[in-house]
mmCIF file of C-alpha atoms and ligand atoms in Angstrom:
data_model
loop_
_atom_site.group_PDB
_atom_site.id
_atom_site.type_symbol
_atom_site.label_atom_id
_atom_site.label_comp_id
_atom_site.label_asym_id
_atom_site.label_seq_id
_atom_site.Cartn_x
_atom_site.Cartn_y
_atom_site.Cartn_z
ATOM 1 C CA UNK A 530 0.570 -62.642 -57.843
ATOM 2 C CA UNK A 531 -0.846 -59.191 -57.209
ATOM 3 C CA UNK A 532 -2.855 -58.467 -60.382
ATOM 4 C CA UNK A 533 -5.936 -60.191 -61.434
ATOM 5 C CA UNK A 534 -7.028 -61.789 -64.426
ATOM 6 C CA UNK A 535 -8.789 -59.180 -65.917
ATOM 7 C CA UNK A 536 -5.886 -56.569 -65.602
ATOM 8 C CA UNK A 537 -3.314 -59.306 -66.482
ATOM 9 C CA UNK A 538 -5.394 -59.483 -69.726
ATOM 10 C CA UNK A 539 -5.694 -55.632 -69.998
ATOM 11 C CA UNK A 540 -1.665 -55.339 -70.101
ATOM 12 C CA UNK A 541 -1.330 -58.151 -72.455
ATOM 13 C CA UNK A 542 -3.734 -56.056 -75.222
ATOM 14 C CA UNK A 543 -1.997 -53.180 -74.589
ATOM 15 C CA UNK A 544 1.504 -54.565 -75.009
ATOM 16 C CA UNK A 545 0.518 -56.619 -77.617
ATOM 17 C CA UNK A 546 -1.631 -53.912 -79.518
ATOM 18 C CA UNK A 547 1.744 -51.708 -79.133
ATOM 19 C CA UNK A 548 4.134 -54.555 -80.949
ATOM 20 C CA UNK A 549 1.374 -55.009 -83.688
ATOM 21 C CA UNK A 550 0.898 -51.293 -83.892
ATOM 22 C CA UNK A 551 4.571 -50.327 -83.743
ATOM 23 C CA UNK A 552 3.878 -48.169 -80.830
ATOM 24 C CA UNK A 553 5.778 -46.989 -78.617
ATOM 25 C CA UNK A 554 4.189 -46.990 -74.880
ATOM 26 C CA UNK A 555 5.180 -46.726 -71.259
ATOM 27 C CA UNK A 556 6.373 -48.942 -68.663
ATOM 28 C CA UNK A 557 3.239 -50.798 -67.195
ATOM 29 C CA UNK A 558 5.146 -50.691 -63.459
ATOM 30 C CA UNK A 559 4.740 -46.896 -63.626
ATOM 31 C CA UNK A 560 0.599 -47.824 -63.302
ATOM 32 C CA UNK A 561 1.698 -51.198 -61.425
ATOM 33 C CA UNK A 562 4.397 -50.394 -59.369
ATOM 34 C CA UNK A 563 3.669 -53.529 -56.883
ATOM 35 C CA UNK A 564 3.192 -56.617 -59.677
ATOM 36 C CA UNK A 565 5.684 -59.448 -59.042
ATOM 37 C CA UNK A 566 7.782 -61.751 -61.325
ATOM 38 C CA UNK A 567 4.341 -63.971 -61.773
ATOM 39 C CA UNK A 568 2.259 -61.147 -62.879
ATOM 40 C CA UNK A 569 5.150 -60.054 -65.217
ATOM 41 C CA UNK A 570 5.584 -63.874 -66.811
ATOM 42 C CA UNK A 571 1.978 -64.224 -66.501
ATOM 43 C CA UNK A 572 1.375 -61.035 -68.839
ATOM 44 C CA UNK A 573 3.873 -62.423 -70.931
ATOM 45 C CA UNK A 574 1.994 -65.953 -71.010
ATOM 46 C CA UNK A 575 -1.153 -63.996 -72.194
ATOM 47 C CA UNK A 576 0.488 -62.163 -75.218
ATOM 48 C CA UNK A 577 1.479 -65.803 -76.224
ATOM 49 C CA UNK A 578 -1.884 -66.916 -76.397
ATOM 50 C CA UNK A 579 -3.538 -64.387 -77.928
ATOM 51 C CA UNK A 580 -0.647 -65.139 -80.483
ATOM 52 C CA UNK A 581 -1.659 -68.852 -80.434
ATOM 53 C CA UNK A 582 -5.299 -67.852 -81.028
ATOM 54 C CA UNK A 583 -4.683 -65.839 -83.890
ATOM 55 C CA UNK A 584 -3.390 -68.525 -85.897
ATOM 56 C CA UNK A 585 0.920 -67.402 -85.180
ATOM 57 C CA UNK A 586 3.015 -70.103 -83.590
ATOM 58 C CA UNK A 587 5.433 -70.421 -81.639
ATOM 59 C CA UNK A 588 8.719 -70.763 -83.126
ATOM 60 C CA UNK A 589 11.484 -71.197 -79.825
ATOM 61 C CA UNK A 590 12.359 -69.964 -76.941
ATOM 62 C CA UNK A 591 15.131 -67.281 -75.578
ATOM 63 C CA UNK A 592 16.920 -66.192 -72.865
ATOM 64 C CA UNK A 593 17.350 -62.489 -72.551
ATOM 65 C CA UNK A 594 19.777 -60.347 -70.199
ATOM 66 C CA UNK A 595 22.262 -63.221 -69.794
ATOM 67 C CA UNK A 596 25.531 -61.101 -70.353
ATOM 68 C CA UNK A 597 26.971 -60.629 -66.768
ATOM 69 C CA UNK A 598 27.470 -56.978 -67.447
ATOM 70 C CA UNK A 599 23.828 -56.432 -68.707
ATOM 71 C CA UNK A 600 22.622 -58.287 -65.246
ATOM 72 C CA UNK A 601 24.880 -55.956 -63.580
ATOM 73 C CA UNK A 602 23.464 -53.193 -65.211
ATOM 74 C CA UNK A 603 19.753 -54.062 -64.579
ATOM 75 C CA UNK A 604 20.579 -55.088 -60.739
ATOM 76 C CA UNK A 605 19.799 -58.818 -61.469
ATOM 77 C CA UNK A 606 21.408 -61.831 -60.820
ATOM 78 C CA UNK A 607 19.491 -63.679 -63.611
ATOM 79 C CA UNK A 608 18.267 -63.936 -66.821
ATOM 80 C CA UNK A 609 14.574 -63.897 -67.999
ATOM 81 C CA UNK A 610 13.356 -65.909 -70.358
ATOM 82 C CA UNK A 611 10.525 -65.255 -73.376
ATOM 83 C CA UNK A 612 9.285 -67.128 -76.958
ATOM 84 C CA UNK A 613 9.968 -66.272 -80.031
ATOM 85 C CA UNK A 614 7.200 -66.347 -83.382
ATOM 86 C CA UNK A 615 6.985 -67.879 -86.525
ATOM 87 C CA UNK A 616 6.724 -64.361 -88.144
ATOM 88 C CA UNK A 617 9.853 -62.907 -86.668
ATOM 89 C CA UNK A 618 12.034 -65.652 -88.429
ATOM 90 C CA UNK A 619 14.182 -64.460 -91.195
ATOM 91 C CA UNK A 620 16.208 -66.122 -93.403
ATOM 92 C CA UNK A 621 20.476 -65.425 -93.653
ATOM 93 C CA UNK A 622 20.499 -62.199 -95.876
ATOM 94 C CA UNK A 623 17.231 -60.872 -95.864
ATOM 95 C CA UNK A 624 16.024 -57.462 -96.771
ATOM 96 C CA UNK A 625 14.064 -56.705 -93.614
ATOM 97 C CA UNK A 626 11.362 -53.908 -93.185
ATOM 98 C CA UNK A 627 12.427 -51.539 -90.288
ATOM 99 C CA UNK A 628 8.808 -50.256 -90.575
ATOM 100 C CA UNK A 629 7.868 -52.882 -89.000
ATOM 101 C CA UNK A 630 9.886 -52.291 -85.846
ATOM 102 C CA UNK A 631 9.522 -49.585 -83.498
ATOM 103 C CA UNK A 632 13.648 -49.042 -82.370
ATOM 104 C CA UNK A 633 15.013 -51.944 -83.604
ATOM 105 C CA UNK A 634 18.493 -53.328 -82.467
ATOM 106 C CA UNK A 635 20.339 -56.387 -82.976
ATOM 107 C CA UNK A 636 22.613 -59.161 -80.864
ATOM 108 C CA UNK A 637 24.832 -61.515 -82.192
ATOM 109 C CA UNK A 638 23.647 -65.148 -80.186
ATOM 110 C CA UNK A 639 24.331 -68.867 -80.846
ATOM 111 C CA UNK A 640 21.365 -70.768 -81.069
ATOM 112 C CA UNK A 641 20.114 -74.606 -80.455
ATOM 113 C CA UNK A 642 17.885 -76.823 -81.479
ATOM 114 C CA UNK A 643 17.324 -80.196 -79.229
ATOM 115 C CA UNK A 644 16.649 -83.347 -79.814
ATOM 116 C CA UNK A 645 15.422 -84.760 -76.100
ATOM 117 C CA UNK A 646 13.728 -82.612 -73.737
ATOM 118 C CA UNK A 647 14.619 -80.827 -70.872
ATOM 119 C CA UNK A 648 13.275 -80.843 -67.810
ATOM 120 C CA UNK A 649 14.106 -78.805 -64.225
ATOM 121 C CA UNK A 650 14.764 -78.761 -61.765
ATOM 122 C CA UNK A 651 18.565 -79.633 -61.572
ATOM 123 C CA UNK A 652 19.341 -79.360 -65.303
ATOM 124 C CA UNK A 653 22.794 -78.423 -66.097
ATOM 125 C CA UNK A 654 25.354 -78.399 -68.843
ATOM 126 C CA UNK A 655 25.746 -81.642 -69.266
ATOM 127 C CA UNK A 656 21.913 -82.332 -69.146
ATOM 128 C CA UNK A 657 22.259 -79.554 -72.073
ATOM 129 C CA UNK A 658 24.926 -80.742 -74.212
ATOM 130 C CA UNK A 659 23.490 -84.437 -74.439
ATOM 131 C CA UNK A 660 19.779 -82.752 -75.325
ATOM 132 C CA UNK A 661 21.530 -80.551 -78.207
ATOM 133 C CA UNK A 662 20.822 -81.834 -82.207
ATOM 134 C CA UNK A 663 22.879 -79.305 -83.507
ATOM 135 C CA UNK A 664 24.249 -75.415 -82.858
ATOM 136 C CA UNK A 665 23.731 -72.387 -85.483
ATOM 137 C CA UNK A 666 24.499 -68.920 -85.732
ATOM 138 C CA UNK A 667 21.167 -66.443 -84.916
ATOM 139 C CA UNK A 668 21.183 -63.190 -84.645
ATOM 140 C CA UNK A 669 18.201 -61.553 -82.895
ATOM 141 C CA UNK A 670 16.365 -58.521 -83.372
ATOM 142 C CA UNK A 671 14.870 -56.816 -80.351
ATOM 143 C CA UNK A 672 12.463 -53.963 -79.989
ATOM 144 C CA UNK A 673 11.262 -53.051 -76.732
ATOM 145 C CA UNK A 674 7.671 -51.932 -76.496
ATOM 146 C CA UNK A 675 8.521 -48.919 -74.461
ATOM 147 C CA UNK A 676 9.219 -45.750 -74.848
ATOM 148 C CA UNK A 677 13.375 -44.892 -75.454
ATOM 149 C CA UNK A 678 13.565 -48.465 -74.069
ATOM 150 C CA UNK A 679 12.861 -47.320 -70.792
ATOM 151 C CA UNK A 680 11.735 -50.367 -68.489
ATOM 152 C CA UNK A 681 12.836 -52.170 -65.421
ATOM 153 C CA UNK A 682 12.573 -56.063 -65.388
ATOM 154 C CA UNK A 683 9.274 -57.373 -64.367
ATOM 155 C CA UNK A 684 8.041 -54.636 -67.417
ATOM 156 C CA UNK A 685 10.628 -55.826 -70.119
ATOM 157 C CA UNK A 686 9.520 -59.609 -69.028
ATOM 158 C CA UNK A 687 6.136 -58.930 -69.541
ATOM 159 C CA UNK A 688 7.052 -57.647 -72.833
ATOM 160 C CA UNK A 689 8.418 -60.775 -74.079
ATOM 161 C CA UNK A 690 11.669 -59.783 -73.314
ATOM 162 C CA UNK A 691 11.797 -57.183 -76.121
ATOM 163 C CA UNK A 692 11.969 -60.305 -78.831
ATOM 164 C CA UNK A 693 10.862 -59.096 -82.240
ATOM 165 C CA UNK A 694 12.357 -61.715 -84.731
ATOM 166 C CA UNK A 695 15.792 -63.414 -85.345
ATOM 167 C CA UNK A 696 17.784 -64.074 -88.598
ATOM 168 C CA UNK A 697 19.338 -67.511 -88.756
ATOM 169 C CA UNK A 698 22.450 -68.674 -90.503
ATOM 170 C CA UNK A 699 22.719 -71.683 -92.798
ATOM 171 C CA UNK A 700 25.696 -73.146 -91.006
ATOM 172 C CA UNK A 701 24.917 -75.610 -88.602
ATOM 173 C CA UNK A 702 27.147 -78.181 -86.578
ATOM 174 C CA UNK A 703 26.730 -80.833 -83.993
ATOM 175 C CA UNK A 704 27.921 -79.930 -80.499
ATOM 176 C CA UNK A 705 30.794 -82.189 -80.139
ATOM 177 C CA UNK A 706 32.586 -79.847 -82.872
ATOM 178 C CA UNK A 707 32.260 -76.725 -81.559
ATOM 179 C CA UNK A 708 33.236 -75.213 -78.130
ATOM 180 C CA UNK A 709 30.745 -72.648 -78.004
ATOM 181 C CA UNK A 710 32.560 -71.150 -74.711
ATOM 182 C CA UNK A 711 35.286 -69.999 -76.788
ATOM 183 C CA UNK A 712 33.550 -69.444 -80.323
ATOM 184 C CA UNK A 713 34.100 -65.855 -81.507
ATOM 185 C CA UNK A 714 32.144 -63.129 -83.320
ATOM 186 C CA UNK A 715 32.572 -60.499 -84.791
ATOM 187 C CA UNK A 716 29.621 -58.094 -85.799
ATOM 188 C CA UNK A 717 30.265 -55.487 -88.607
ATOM 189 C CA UNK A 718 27.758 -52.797 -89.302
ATOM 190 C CA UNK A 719 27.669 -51.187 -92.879
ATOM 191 C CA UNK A 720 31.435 -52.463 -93.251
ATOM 192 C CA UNK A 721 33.199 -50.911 -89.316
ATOM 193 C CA UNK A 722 33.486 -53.493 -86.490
ATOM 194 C CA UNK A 723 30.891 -52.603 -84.433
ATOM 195 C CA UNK A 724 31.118 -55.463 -81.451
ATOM 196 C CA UNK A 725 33.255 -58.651 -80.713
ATOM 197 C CA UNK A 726 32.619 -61.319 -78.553
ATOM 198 C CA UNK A 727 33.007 -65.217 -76.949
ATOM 199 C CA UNK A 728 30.016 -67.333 -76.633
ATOM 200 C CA UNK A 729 31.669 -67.079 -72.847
ATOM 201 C CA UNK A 730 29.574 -63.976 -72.240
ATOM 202 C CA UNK A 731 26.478 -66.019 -72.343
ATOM 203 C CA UNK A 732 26.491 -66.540 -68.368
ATOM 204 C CA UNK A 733 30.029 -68.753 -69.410
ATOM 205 C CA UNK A 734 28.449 -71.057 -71.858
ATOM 206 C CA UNK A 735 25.310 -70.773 -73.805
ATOM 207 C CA UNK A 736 24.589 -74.761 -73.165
ATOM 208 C CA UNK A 737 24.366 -72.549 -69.688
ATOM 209 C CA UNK A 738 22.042 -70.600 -70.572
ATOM 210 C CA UNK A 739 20.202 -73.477 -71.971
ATOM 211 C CA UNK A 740 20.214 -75.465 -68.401
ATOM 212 C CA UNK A 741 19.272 -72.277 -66.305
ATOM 213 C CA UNK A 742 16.200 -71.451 -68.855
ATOM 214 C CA UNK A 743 15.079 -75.284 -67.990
ATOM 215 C CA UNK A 744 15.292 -74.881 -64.684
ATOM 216 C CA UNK A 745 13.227 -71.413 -64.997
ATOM 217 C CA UNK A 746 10.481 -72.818 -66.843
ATOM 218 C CA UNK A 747 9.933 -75.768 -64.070
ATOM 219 C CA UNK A 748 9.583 -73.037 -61.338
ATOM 220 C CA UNK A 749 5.802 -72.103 -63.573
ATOM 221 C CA UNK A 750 5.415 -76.014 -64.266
ATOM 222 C CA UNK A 751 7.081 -75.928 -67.748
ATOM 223 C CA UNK A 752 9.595 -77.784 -69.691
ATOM 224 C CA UNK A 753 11.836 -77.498 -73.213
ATOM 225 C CA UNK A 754 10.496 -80.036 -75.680
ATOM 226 C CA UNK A 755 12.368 -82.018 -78.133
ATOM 227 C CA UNK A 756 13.177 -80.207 -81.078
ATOM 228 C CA UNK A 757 12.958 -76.485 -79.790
ATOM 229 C CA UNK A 758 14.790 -74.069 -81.205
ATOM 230 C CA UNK A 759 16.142 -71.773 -78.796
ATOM 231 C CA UNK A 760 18.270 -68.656 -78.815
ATOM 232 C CA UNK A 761 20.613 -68.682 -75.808
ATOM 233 C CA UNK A 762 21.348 -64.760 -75.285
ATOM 234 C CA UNK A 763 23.477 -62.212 -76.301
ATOM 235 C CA UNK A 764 27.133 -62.363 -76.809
ATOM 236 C CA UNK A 765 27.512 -58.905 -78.199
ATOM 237 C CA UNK A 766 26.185 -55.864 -77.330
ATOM 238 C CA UNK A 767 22.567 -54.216 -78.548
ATOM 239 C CA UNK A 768 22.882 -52.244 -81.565
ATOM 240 C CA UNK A 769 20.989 -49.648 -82.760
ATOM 241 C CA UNK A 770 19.893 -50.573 -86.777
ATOM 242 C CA UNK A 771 18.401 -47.842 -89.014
ATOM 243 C CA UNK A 772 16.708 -47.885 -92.708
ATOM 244 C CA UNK A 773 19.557 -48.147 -95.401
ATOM 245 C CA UNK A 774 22.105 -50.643 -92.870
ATOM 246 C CA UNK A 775 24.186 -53.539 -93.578
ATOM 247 C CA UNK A 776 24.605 -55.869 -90.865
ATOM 248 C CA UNK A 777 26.658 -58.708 -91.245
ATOM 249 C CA UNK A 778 28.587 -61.259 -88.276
ATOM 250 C CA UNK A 779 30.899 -63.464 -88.746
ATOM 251 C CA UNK A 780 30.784 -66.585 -86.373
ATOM 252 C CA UNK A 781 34.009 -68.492 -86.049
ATOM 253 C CA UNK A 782 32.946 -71.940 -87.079
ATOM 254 C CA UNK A 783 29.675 -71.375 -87.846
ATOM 255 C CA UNK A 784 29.820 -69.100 -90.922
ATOM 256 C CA UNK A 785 28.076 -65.691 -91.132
ATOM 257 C CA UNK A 786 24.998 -64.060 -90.546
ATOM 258 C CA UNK A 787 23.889 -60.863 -92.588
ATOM 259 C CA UNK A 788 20.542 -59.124 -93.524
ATOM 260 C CA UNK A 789 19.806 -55.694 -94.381
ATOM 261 C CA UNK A 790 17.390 -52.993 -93.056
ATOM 262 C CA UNK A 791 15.076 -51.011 -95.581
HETATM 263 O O1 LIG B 366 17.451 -60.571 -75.639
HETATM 264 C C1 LIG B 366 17.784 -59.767 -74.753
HETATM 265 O O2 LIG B 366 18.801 -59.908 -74.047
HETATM 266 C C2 LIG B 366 16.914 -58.555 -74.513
HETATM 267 C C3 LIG B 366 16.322 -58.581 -73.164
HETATM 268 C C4 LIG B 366 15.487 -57.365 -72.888
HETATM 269 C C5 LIG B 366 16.269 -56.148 -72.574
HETATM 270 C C6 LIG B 366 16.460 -55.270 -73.764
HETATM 271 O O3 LIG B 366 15.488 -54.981 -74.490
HETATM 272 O O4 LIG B 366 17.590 -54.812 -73.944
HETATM 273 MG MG1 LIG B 367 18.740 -61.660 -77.112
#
């Protein structure tokens, strides 16, 4: 680590106060330039508990950046990982307030929920895929903090990985019925095909995903619980919502998704 305490606190306020204030702000690395991953998860550990202490819980987990061309893009070779809250859940169909959000976008994802935990190091797939209950559709909604979306990864960590709520579907289905390698989607905006995708672009499989966020969260000494819900990453492409749109996906298998900004 490079910061200390106090500023680690200072950047969690002011991250935090931005999200709750819908406020766009800049990258803390351009007053930081040297923090490291653990200042960046460490920021992001912060905004969590002043979460926790304000009554909010915590509703899952996610894995962000987990497309290989998004990694490429970002000059990573893996994924980060964040939490998602209680308030940012939305039901299939909702009328959601775009007031609320400072650039919102949206990703089509397929989600989990476990029934055994998971532990690191050395989880894999088929660790994963004996932990999963069952698989549903999600579709998350992310914001970044920062101004035009303008970050580099140890800011965009510390920012909770841009996570600013999720809409689930009412479709679920145990693993052993779905291959969610080759599960489809299709995401339409206002009524025009927008993005299509495999569950494959999740780093090959989101149970993947699932296994690598394990193994992430044993490197700071953490570990999945039973029953956590967790959004395993982007299949499609970010895009950009606005007052007055209609999204709506349609998962092969797992039924549709759809909500509506206002
Ligand atoms: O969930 C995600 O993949 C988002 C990760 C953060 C990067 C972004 O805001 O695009
Ligand atoms: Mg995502």
């Amino acid at each position: 680590m490079t910061l200390n305490e106090n500023i680690i606190n200072k950047l969690a306020e002011y991250l935090e106060n931005a999200e709750l204030e819908c406020n766009a702000v800049v990258k803390i690395t351009d007053e930081y330039p040297d923090m490291d991953w653990d200042d960046a998860y460490a920021i992001q550990k912060t905004i969590r508990q002043r979460k926790l202490n304000r009554g909010n819980k915590v509703a899952g987990l996610k894995m962000g950046l987990t497309s290989f061309a998004k990694m490429k893009q970002m000059g990573v070779e893996t994924p980060i990982s964040g939490f998602i809250t209680d308030y940012g859940s939305y039901p299939d169909g909702a009328e959601i307030d775009i007031s609320k959000f400072i650039h919102p976008k949206v990703e089509a994802e397929i989600a989990v929920v476990t029934k055994t935990r998971l532990k690191g190091p050395g989880c894999h797939i088929g660790s994963v895929m004996a932990a999963i209950d069952f698989v549903l559709p999600a579709v998350e909604i992310i914001d970044s903090r920062y101004e035009n979306f303008r970050f580099d990864l140890k800011s965009v960590i510390a920012d909770n990985t841009s996570s600013a709520g999720y809409v689930t579907g009412g479709k679920i289905c145990p693993p052993e019925d779905i291959n969610m390698r080759s599960t489809g989607v299709v995401m339409e905006k206002n009524g025009q095909v927008v993005e299509v995708g495999a569950g494959a672009a999740v780093i090959g499989h989101p149970a993947s995903s699932v296994a690598m966020l394990a193994n992430m969260l044993s490197e700071r000494g953490e570990d999945i619980p039973a029953g956590t819900f967790i959004m395993t990453g982007g299949i499609t492409a970010a895009v950009t919502v606005e007052a007055g749109d209609n999204i709506m996906v349609r998962y092969q298998d797992l039924g549709t998704v759809s909500m509506r900004f206002v």
